[in-house]
Backbone as CSV, one residue per row, in Angstrom:
resi,resn,N_x,N_y,N_z,CA_x,CA_y,CA_z,C_x,C_y,C_z
1,MET,-47.123,-9.521,26.974,-45.397,-9.434,26.961,-45.478,-9.701,26.252
2,ILE,-44.102,-9.212,24.663,-43.486,-9.465,23.506,-42.926,-10.500,22.910
3,GLY,-42.526,-11.333,22.226,-41.598,-12.722,22.177,-40.451,-11.753,21.155
4,LEU,-39.568,-11.825,21.491,-38.571,-10.596,20.236,-37.851,-12.006,19.706
5,VAL,-37.663,-12.055,18.772,-36.759,-13.050,18.193,-35.895,-12.988,17.297
6,MET,-34.251,-12.412,18.167,-33.165,-11.847,17.318,-32.804,-12.708,16.535
7,ALA,-32.705,-11.962,15.073,-32.180,-12.589,13.798,-31.849,-12.043,12.852
8,GLY,-30.875,-11.104,13.644,-29.868,-9.996,12.727,-28.713,-10.292,12.496
9,GLY,-28.106,-11.415,13.234,-26.632,-11.582,12.777,-26.248,-12.071,11.924
10,LYS,-25.031,-12.277,11.964,-24.117,-12.488,10.376,-24.297,-13.798,10.416
11,GLY,-23.511,-14.741,11.561,-23.721,-15.787,11.647,-21.947,-16.386,11.216
12,SER,-21.181,-15.572,11.212,-19.745,-16.186,11.056,-19.639,-16.792,11.436
13,ARG,-19.290,-17.220,12.656,-18.643,-18.407,13.089,-19.085,-19.860,12.211
14,MET,-20.658,-19.600,11.719,-20.364,-20.787,10.560,-20.153,-20.898,9.343
15,LYS,-19.593,-20.088,8.910,-18.786,-20.119,8.181,-19.105,-21.396,6.752
16,THR,-20.343,-20.203,6.464,-20.807,-21.009,5.320,-21.809,-19.762,4.429
17,ASN,-22.378,-19.946,3.126,-22.753,-18.702,2.396,-23.870,-18.564,2.342
18,GLU,-24.734,-19.732,3.311,-26.241,-19.373,3.620,-26.369,-18.623,4.726
19,GLU,-27.487,-17.823,4.989,-27.977,-17.155,6.242,-27.712,-18.931,7.141
20,LYS,-27.328,-17.906,8.348,-27.668,-19.331,9.418,-28.845,-20.093,10.025
21,LEU,-29.679,-18.864,10.115,-31.089,-18.860,10.679,-31.962,-19.822,9.764
22,LEU,-31.259,-19.704,8.863,-32.152,-20.389,7.596,-31.744,-22.070,7.247
23,LEU,-31.307,-22.633,8.000,-30.644,-23.767,7.922,-31.830,-24.328,8.842
24,LYS,-32.083,-25.827,7.576,-32.559,-26.605,8.054,-32.423,-27.606,9.482
25,HIS,-33.714,-27.647,10.097,-33.535,-29.130,11.293,-35.441,-29.300,11.028
26,ILE,-35.579,-29.992,10.551,-37.477,-30.198,10.013,-37.723,-28.652,9.368
27,HIS,-37.962,-27.989,10.365,-37.963,-26.360,9.438,-36.992,-25.620,9.411
28,PRO,-36.871,-24.589,8.670,-35.724,-23.689,8.838,-35.761,-23.197,10.016
29,THR,-34.070,-22.926,10.773,-34.048,-22.708,12.125,-34.681,-21.586,13.141
30,ILE,-34.397,-20.325,11.923,-35.856,-18.988,12.614,-37.020,-19.796,12.841
31,LEU,-37.419,-20.414,11.898,-39.388,-20.785,11.915,-39.455,-21.616,12.796
32,HIS,-38.960,-22.087,13.185,-38.987,-22.932,14.185,-38.934,-22.205,15.527
33,VAL,-38.084,-21.298,15.822,-38.318,-20.526,17.086,-39.145,-20.212,17.465
34,VAL,-39.655,-19.141,15.965,-40.855,-18.466,16.104,-42.745,-19.224,16.412
35,PHE,-42.159,-20.351,15.794,-43.250,-21.462,16.054,-43.264,-21.318,17.873
36,ALA,-42.575,-21.896,18.415,-42.356,-22.136,19.332,-43.057,-21.793,20.692
37,LEU,-42.365,-19.726,19.614,-43.417,-18.437,20.562,-44.454,-18.479,20.183
38,GLN,-45.098,-19.160,19.072,-46.166,-18.444,19.090,-47.314,-19.441,19.406
39,ASN,-46.714,-21.247,19.422,-47.259,-22.171,20.105,-47.301,-22.260,21.488
40,SER,-46.821,-21.022,22.211,-46.438,-21.310,23.753,-47.845,-20.414,24.204
41,ASN,-48.442,-19.605,23.605,-49.648,-18.163,23.056,-49.633,-17.766,24.623
42,CYS,-47.659,-17.227,24.706,-47.708,-16.148,26.197,-47.728,-15.113,25.663
43,PHE,-47.456,-14.504,24.400,-47.332,-13.285,23.281,-48.381,-12.676,23.188
44,SER,-48.591,-11.155,23.213,-49.241,-10.532,22.716,-48.887,-10.512,21.242
45,LYS,-47.731,-10.112,20.551,-47.173,-10.008,20.034,-45.097,-10.602,19.917
46,ILE,-45.339,-11.108,18.682,-43.888,-11.719,18.228,-43.366,-10.748,16.794
47,ILE,-42.275,-10.417,16.927,-41.291,-9.398,15.969,-40.271,-10.500,15.976
48,ALA,-39.363,-10.379,15.504,-38.168,-9.942,14.739,-36.915,-9.402,14.613
49,ALA,-36.568,-9.038,14.838,-35.178,-8.382,15.218,-34.421,-9.084,13.771
50,THR,-34.262,-7.938,13.033,-33.386,-8.276,11.492,-32.302,-7.143,11.212
51,SER,-31.532,-8.000,10.154,-31.035,-6.499,9.609,-30.179,-6.859,8.547
52,PRO,-29.256,-5.834,8.038,-28.790,-5.428,6.529,-27.994,-7.296,6.224
53,ASN,-27.077,-7.878,7.475,-26.605,-8.661,7.468,-27.692,-10.386,6.936
54,SER,-28.673,-10.272,7.134,-29.565,-11.302,7.180,-31.158,-11.249,5.982
55,PRO,-30.627,-10.285,4.887,-31.977,-9.757,3.935,-32.875,-11.167,3.875
56,LYS,-32.611,-12.563,3.102,-33.006,-13.757,3.406,-33.974,-13.750,4.680
57,THR,-33.564,-14.100,5.579,-34.723,-14.246,6.963,-35.372,-13.529,6.899
58,LYS,-34.975,-12.071,6.921,-36.304,-10.746,7.169,-37.316,-11.486,5.488
59,GLU,-36.917,-11.802,4.730,-37.574,-12.046,3.741,-38.585,-13.084,4.290
60,MET,-38.270,-14.150,4.676,-38.859,-15.254,4.839,-39.828,-15.315,6.336
61,LEU,-38.936,-14.210,7.182,-40.251,-13.831,8.258,-41.194,-13.142,7.538
62,GLN,-41.564,-11.941,7.276,-42.221,-10.968,6.708,-43.384,-12.222,5.697
63,ASN,-42.495,-12.921,4.702,-43.942,-14.092,4.521,-44.494,-14.702,4.945
64,ALA,-43.973,-14.700,6.306,-44.307,-15.668,7.037,-45.608,-15.071,7.873
65,GLY,-45.380,-13.523,7.907,-46.762,-12.721,8.781,-45.892,-12.413,9.644
66,ILE,-44.907,-12.113,10.127,-43.377,-11.556,11.009,-43.866,-10.289,10.526
67,GLU,-43.327,-9.650,12.112,-43.108,-8.642,12.300,-42.346,-8.661,12.622
68,THR,-41.293,-7.315,11.269,-39.718,-7.668,11.767,-39.776,-5.984,12.005
69,PHE,-38.537,-5.874,12.550,-37.562,-4.252,13.630,-36.574,-4.400,12.830
70,GLU,-36.817,-3.810,12.312,-34.982,-3.637,11.569,-33.717,-2.605,12.315
71,THR,-32.532,-3.678,12.617,-31.678,-2.932,13.154,-30.304,-2.952,12.243
72,THR,-29.308,-2.287,13.003,-27.929,-1.921,11.613,-27.455,-2.580,11.893
73,GLY,-27.334,-4.116,13.069,-26.545,-5.805,12.539,-25.214,-5.453,13.219
74,LYS,-25.004,-4.158,13.916,-23.220,-4.379,14.042,-23.241,-4.783,15.152
75,GLY,-23.987,-5.929,15.677,-23.631,-6.226,17.175,-24.967,-7.291,17.863
76,TYR,-25.448,-7.540,18.297,-26.918,-8.382,19.061,-26.543,-7.387,20.286
77,VAL,-25.631,-6.840,21.527,-26.136,-5.652,22.425,-26.167,-4.780,21.773
78,GLU,-25.807,-3.820,21.010,-25.881,-2.730,19.676,-27.447,-3.101,19.771
79,ASP,-28.036,-3.921,19.036,-29.622,-4.279,18.258,-30.322,-4.290,19.403
80,LEU,-30.404,-4.840,20.590,-30.726,-5.180,21.341,-30.873,-3.868,22.289
81,ASN,-30.228,-3.403,22.161,-30.272,-1.478,22.993,-31.377,-0.547,22.567
82,LEU,-30.818,-0.824,20.781,-31.912,0.319,19.869,-33.561,-0.473,19.823
83,ILE,-33.328,-2.204,20.478,-35.666,-2.208,19.895,-35.410,-2.136,21.805
84,LEU,-34.772,-2.043,22.815,-35.242,-1.659,23.985,-35.889,-0.238,24.064
85,ARG,-34.982,0.706,23.742,-35.224,2.168,23.911,-36.694,2.410,22.596
86,SER,-36.693,1.165,22.266,-38.492,1.239,21.028,-39.469,0.689,22.092
87,ILE,-39.257,-0.450,23.183,-40.417,-0.791,22.975,-40.613,-1.499,24.872
88,LYS,-42.148,-0.473,25.140,-42.131,-0.392,26.205,-43.102,-1.460,27.001
89,ASP,-42.163,-2.737,27.309,-43.215,-3.441,27.452,-42.506,-4.811,28.458
90,ASP,-42.332,-5.611,28.685,-42.308,-7.286,29.074,-41.886,-7.845,27.899
91,ILE,-40.804,-8.779,27.715,-40.288,-8.565,26.660,-39.138,-10.265,26.500
92,PHE,-40.061,-10.982,25.793,-39.045,-13.061,26.062,-37.973,-12.128,24.761
93,VAL,-37.146,-12.677,25.537,-35.989,-12.175,23.836,-35.217,-13.301,23.675
94,VAL,-35.603,-14.021,22.355,-34.152,-15.416,22.662,-33.702,-15.476,21.020
95,SER,-32.372,-15.888,21.086,-31.719,-16.402,19.984,-32.568,-16.716,18.836
96,GLY,-32.643,-16.226,17.638,-32.943,-17.377,16.472,-32.448,-18.153,16.330
97,ASP,-31.223,-19.032,16.924,-30.718,-19.920,16.523,-30.343,-21.214,17.902
98,LEU,-31.819,-21.060,17.733,-32.248,-22.143,19.088,-33.028,-23.538,18.393
99,PRO,-32.447,-24.677,17.743,-33.101,-25.394,16.443,-33.731,-26.688,17.961
100,LEU,-33.742,-26.278,18.681,-33.872,-27.580,19.969,-35.975,-26.404,20.394
101,LEU,-35.868,-25.706,20.623,-36.646,-24.969,21.557,-38.052,-25.095,21.735
102,ASP,-38.624,-25.039,22.433,-40.606,-25.151,22.166,-41.320,-24.932,23.357
103,ASP,-42.724,-24.862,22.761,-43.480,-24.397,23.567,-43.210,-24.474,24.875
104,VAL,-43.230,-25.377,25.470,-43.156,-25.997,26.290,-42.510,-25.439,27.154
105,ILE,-41.148,-25.656,27.057,-40.100,-24.854,27.914,-39.955,-22.941,27.580
106,VAL,-40.501,-22.495,26.167,-41.414,-21.037,26.401,-42.224,-20.832,27.497
107,LYS,-43.128,-22.004,27.609,-44.483,-21.439,28.615,-42.584,-21.384,29.961
108,LYS,-42.495,-22.397,30.463,-41.857,-22.819,32.001,-41.086,-22.066,32.079
109,ILE,-40.007,-20.736,30.842,-39.744,-19.630,32.013,-40.055,-18.650,32.035
110,VAL,-41.011,-18.451,31.511,-42.393,-17.230,31.453,-43.100,-17.013,32.447
111,ASN,-43.539,-18.574,32.930,-44.831,-18.790,34.039,-43.683,-18.664,35.073
112,SER,-42.229,-18.646,34.992,-41.439,-19.112,36.273,-40.849,-17.025,36.742
113,HIS,-41.483,-16.993,35.552,-40.857,-15.338,35.648,-40.778,-14.209,36.451
114,HIS,-40.071,-14.586,37.561,-40.435,-12.740,38.652,-40.432,-11.543,38.118
115,HIS,-41.841,-11.086,37.434,-41.803,-9.490,37.523,-41.410,-8.168,38.127
116,ASP,-41.211,-8.817,39.474,-40.273,-7.602,40.010,-38.470,-7.773,39.246
117,LYS,-38.421,-8.303,38.714,-37.022,-8.389,37.503,-36.988,-7.477,37.157
118,ILE,-35.845,-6.597,36.085,-35.719,-5.783,35.908,-35.466,-6.591,34.261
119,TRP,-34.324,-7.542,34.540,-33.550,-7.833,33.422,-33.152,-9.380,34.003
120,THR,-33.714,-10.484,33.481,-33.683,-12.013,33.822,-32.352,-12.777,33.188
121,SER,-31.260,-12.848,33.046,-31.004,-13.875,31.375,-30.658,-15.979,32.068
122,TYR,-31.152,-16.522,31.234,-30.935,-17.241,31.701,-29.503,-18.075,31.085
123,LEU,-29.530,-18.974,32.085,-27.389,-19.686,31.470,-27.342,-21.401,31.364
124,VAL,-26.661,-21.929,31.167,-26.375,-23.434,31.736,-25.247,-23.154,31.685
125,THR,-25.067,-24.409,32.589,-23.889,-24.558,33.486,-22.771,-24.867,32.197
126,ARG,-21.500,-25.127,31.766,-20.550,-25.790,31.299,-20.727,-27.107,31.123
127,ASP,-20.373,-27.531,32.504,-20.590,-29.445,32.975,-22.014,-29.183,31.303
128,PHE,-22.951,-29.093,31.537,-24.113,-29.134,31.062,-23.901,-29.025,29.418
129,LEU,-22.772,-28.072,28.886,-22.527,-27.784,27.833,-21.796,-29.135,27.464
130,ILE,-20.773,-29.037,28.501,-20.173,-30.761,27.768,-20.608,-31.992,27.853
131,SER,-21.193,-31.786,28.621,-22.414,-33.416,28.414,-23.858,-33.537,27.499
132,LEU,-23.285,-32.237,26.538,-24.600,-32.353,25.417,-23.387,-32.184,24.169
133,GLY,-21.775,-32.144,24.237,-21.491,-32.220,23.677,-20.984,-30.692,22.591
134,LEU,-21.396,-30.346,23.306,-21.349,-28.615,22.897,-20.057,-27.510,24.256
135,LYS,-19.311,-26.389,22.864,-18.988,-25.562,23.907,-19.390,-24.326,23.338
136,SER,-18.802,-22.944,24.142,-19.302,-21.380,23.753,-18.289,-20.910,24.437
137,ASP,-18.506,-19.737,23.453,-16.842,-18.424,23.644,-17.208,-17.908,25.356
138,PHE,-19.024,-17.231,25.454,-18.801,-16.571,26.013,-19.693,-17.233,27.337
139,SER,-18.277,-16.478,28.980,-19.679,-17.529,29.782,-19.268,-16.413,31.568
140,VAL,-20.026,-16.896,31.972,-20.346,-16.139,33.863,-20.071,-17.155,34.732
141,ILE,-19.238,-16.273,36.105,-19.413,-17.205,36.717,-20.709,-16.656,37.775
142,PHE,-21.110,-18.343,38.014,-22.589,-17.524,38.860,-23.583,-18.897,39.666
143,GLN,-22.797,-18.988,40.535,-22.687,-19.416,41.548,-21.752,-20.931,41.821
144,ASN,-20.599,-20.027,41.774,-19.271,-20.577,41.605,-19.228,-21.618,40.281
145,LYS,-19.862,-21.462,39.680,-19.741,-21.844,38.415,-19.722,-21.370,37.333
146,GLU,-18.665,-22.680,36.554,-18.794,-21.308,34.904,-20.154,-21.688,34.398
147,CYS,-20.303,-20.500,34.118,-21.971,-20.836,33.161,-21.390,-20.259,32.252
148,HIS,-22.907,-19.938,30.787,-22.700,-19.598,29.927,-24.372,-19.314,29.416
149,PHE,-23.962,-18.308,28.131,-25.750,-17.326,28.107,-26.575,-18.538,27.250
150,THR,-27.311,-18.247,27.085,-28.091,-19.303,26.162,-29.160,-18.359,25.499
151,GLY,-29.240,-17.081,25.265,-29.769,-16.184,24.289,-31.178,-15.938,24.391
152,VAL,-31.700,-16.107,25.921,-33.118,-16.130,26.670,-32.770,-15.356,27.392
153,SER,-32.936,-14.533,27.042,-33.937,-13.181,28.829,-34.992,-12.987,29.229
154,ILE,-35.551,-12.012,30.024,-36.860,-11.456,30.521,-36.385,-10.318,30.666
155,ILE,-36.233,-9.223,29.821,-36.664,-7.486,30.605,-37.797,-7.458,30.217
156,ASN,-38.016,-6.011,31.552,-38.990,-5.640,31.619,-38.804,-3.846,31.387
157,ALA,-38.745,-3.742,29.767,-38.398,-2.564,29.279,-38.758,-1.183,29.818
158,ASN,-39.795,-1.583,31.026,-40.701,0.090,31.056,-40.363,0.480,32.557
159,GLU,-39.111,-0.358,32.683,-39.110,0.270,33.547,-37.024,0.667,33.811
160,ILE,-36.340,0.102,31.958,-35.366,0.405,31.825,-35.615,2.110,31.373
161,ASN,-34.561,3.114,32.271,-33.986,4.574,31.961,-32.367,4.478,31.423
162,ASN,-32.059,4.416,31.502,-30.055,3.736,31.877,-30.039,2.460,31.049
163,LEU,-29.475,2.429,29.968,-29.036,0.578,29.848,-28.079,0.703,30.222
164,ASP,-26.992,1.315,30.923,-25.960,1.457,31.106,-25.772,1.086,32.818
165,SER,-26.664,1.094,33.432,-26.981,0.572,34.899,-27.801,0.380,35.315
166,VAL,-28.256,-1.073,34.588,-29.265,-2.416,34.719,-28.810,-3.357,35.084
167,GLU,-29.514,-4.075,36.558,-28.369,-4.885,36.743,-28.867,-6.063,36.686
168,GLU,-28.693,-6.918,36.527,-28.917,-8.109,35.372,-28.739,-9.643,36.155
169,ILE,-30.039,-9.989,35.996,-30.240,-11.258,37.779,-29.973,-12.829,36.361
170,TYR,-29.089,-13.378,37.252,-29.220,-14.719,36.589,-29.846,-15.602,37.133
171,HIS,-30.662,-17.211,35.826,-30.775,-17.887,36.343,-30.417,-19.437,35.279
172,ILE,-30.214,-20.331,36.365,-29.303,-21.358,36.075,-30.462,-22.462,35.318
173,LEU,-30.417,-22.874,34.148,-31.712,-23.550,33.490,-31.057,-24.817,32.453
174,ASN,-30.509,-26.246,32.908,-29.686,-26.227,32.243,-30.809,-27.720,31.735
175,ASP,-31.092,-27.229,30.208,-31.895,-28.069,29.525,-31.781,-27.766,28.173
176,LYS,-31.297,-28.733,27.590,-31.104,-28.481,26.093,-31.581,-28.054,25.105
177,ARG,-32.671,-27.788,25.664,-33.693,-27.084,24.217,-33.278,-25.195,23.790
178,ILE,-32.682,-24.953,25.601,-32.255,-23.648,25.336,-30.143,-23.396,25.094
179,ALA,-30.018,-24.569,25.654,-28.759,-25.165,25.747,-27.536,-24.720,24.008
180,PHE,-28.406,-24.750,23.091,-28.195,-25.641,22.176,-28.310,-24.341,20.901
181,ASN,-27.377,-24.292,21.063,-26.722,-22.983,19.844,-26.601,-23.198,18.725
182,LEU,-26.958,-22.840,17.595,-26.933,-23.671,16.207,-25.534,-22.582,15.678
183,ASN,-24.441,-22.620,16.519,-23.626,-21.256,15.799,-22.364,-21.999,15.052
184,THR,-21.846,-23.205,14.738,-20.569,-23.953,14.141,-20.587,-24.749,13.057
185,VAL,-20.702,-25.280,12.173,-20.932,-26.114,11.341,-20.615,-27.385,12.366
186,GLU,-19.959,-27.679,13.805,-19.543,-28.824,14.489,-21.567,-28.674,15.075
187,ASP,-21.863,-27.991,15.485,-23.126,-27.889,15.836,-23.995,-28.343,15.024
188,TYR,-23.807,-27.640,14.059,-25.120,-27.765,13.019,-25.156,-29.421,12.637
189,ARG,-23.430,-30.543,12.830,-23.871,-31.412,12.324,-24.119,-32.506,13.519
190,LEU,-23.828,-31.758,14.366,-23.945,-32.039,15.884,-25.973,-32.615,16.662
191,LEU,-26.440,-31.405,15.495,-27.412,-31.230,15.665,-28.597,-32.657,14.741
192,GLY,-27.450,-32.679,13.648,-28.145,-33.676,13.058,-27.818,-34.825,13.344
193,ALA,-26.946,-35.347,14.324,-26.571,-36.656,14.843,-27.870,-36.853,16.337
194,SER,-28.286,-35.721,16.869,-29.633,-36.460,17.598,-30.621,-36.433,17.514
């Protein structure tokens, strides 16, 4: 399985001049995510998807010895689809803005994954997000609950021929380590208070 860190976004909701993934919580957020994947020992390789939107992030990753995959940076879905057409393996996809991610939750997700599923995305419930003081703009109704995407998915890219016809399976995992996406200045302040 390959670990893929999505690290090419603009971070426009953060409203800061600094690249979002370079903001620090012990380590720069992007390195924290990479270390969690490395320390899990679940992956044959770790790749970071970068773009022209994040040149300093790309430089930091390369200096840390992490392989990068340059995307267009037009959007998360477009960038991910480009990568999925290039890699034929099981892929653990994670957003680079999860400052609480650790190797324990990564192992838990990988070990509980059903390999017969082509695309599994991990969700948290709205109520759980609210209990953490967080909010998200993107939701889906699953099991009669409003749920939000965490930025964590496991994809069997070997089985994908046409990205438009892939059935996405959802799994609810209310855990702050995957719920806490660093999207806004308010999120960063909340992280500092935790």
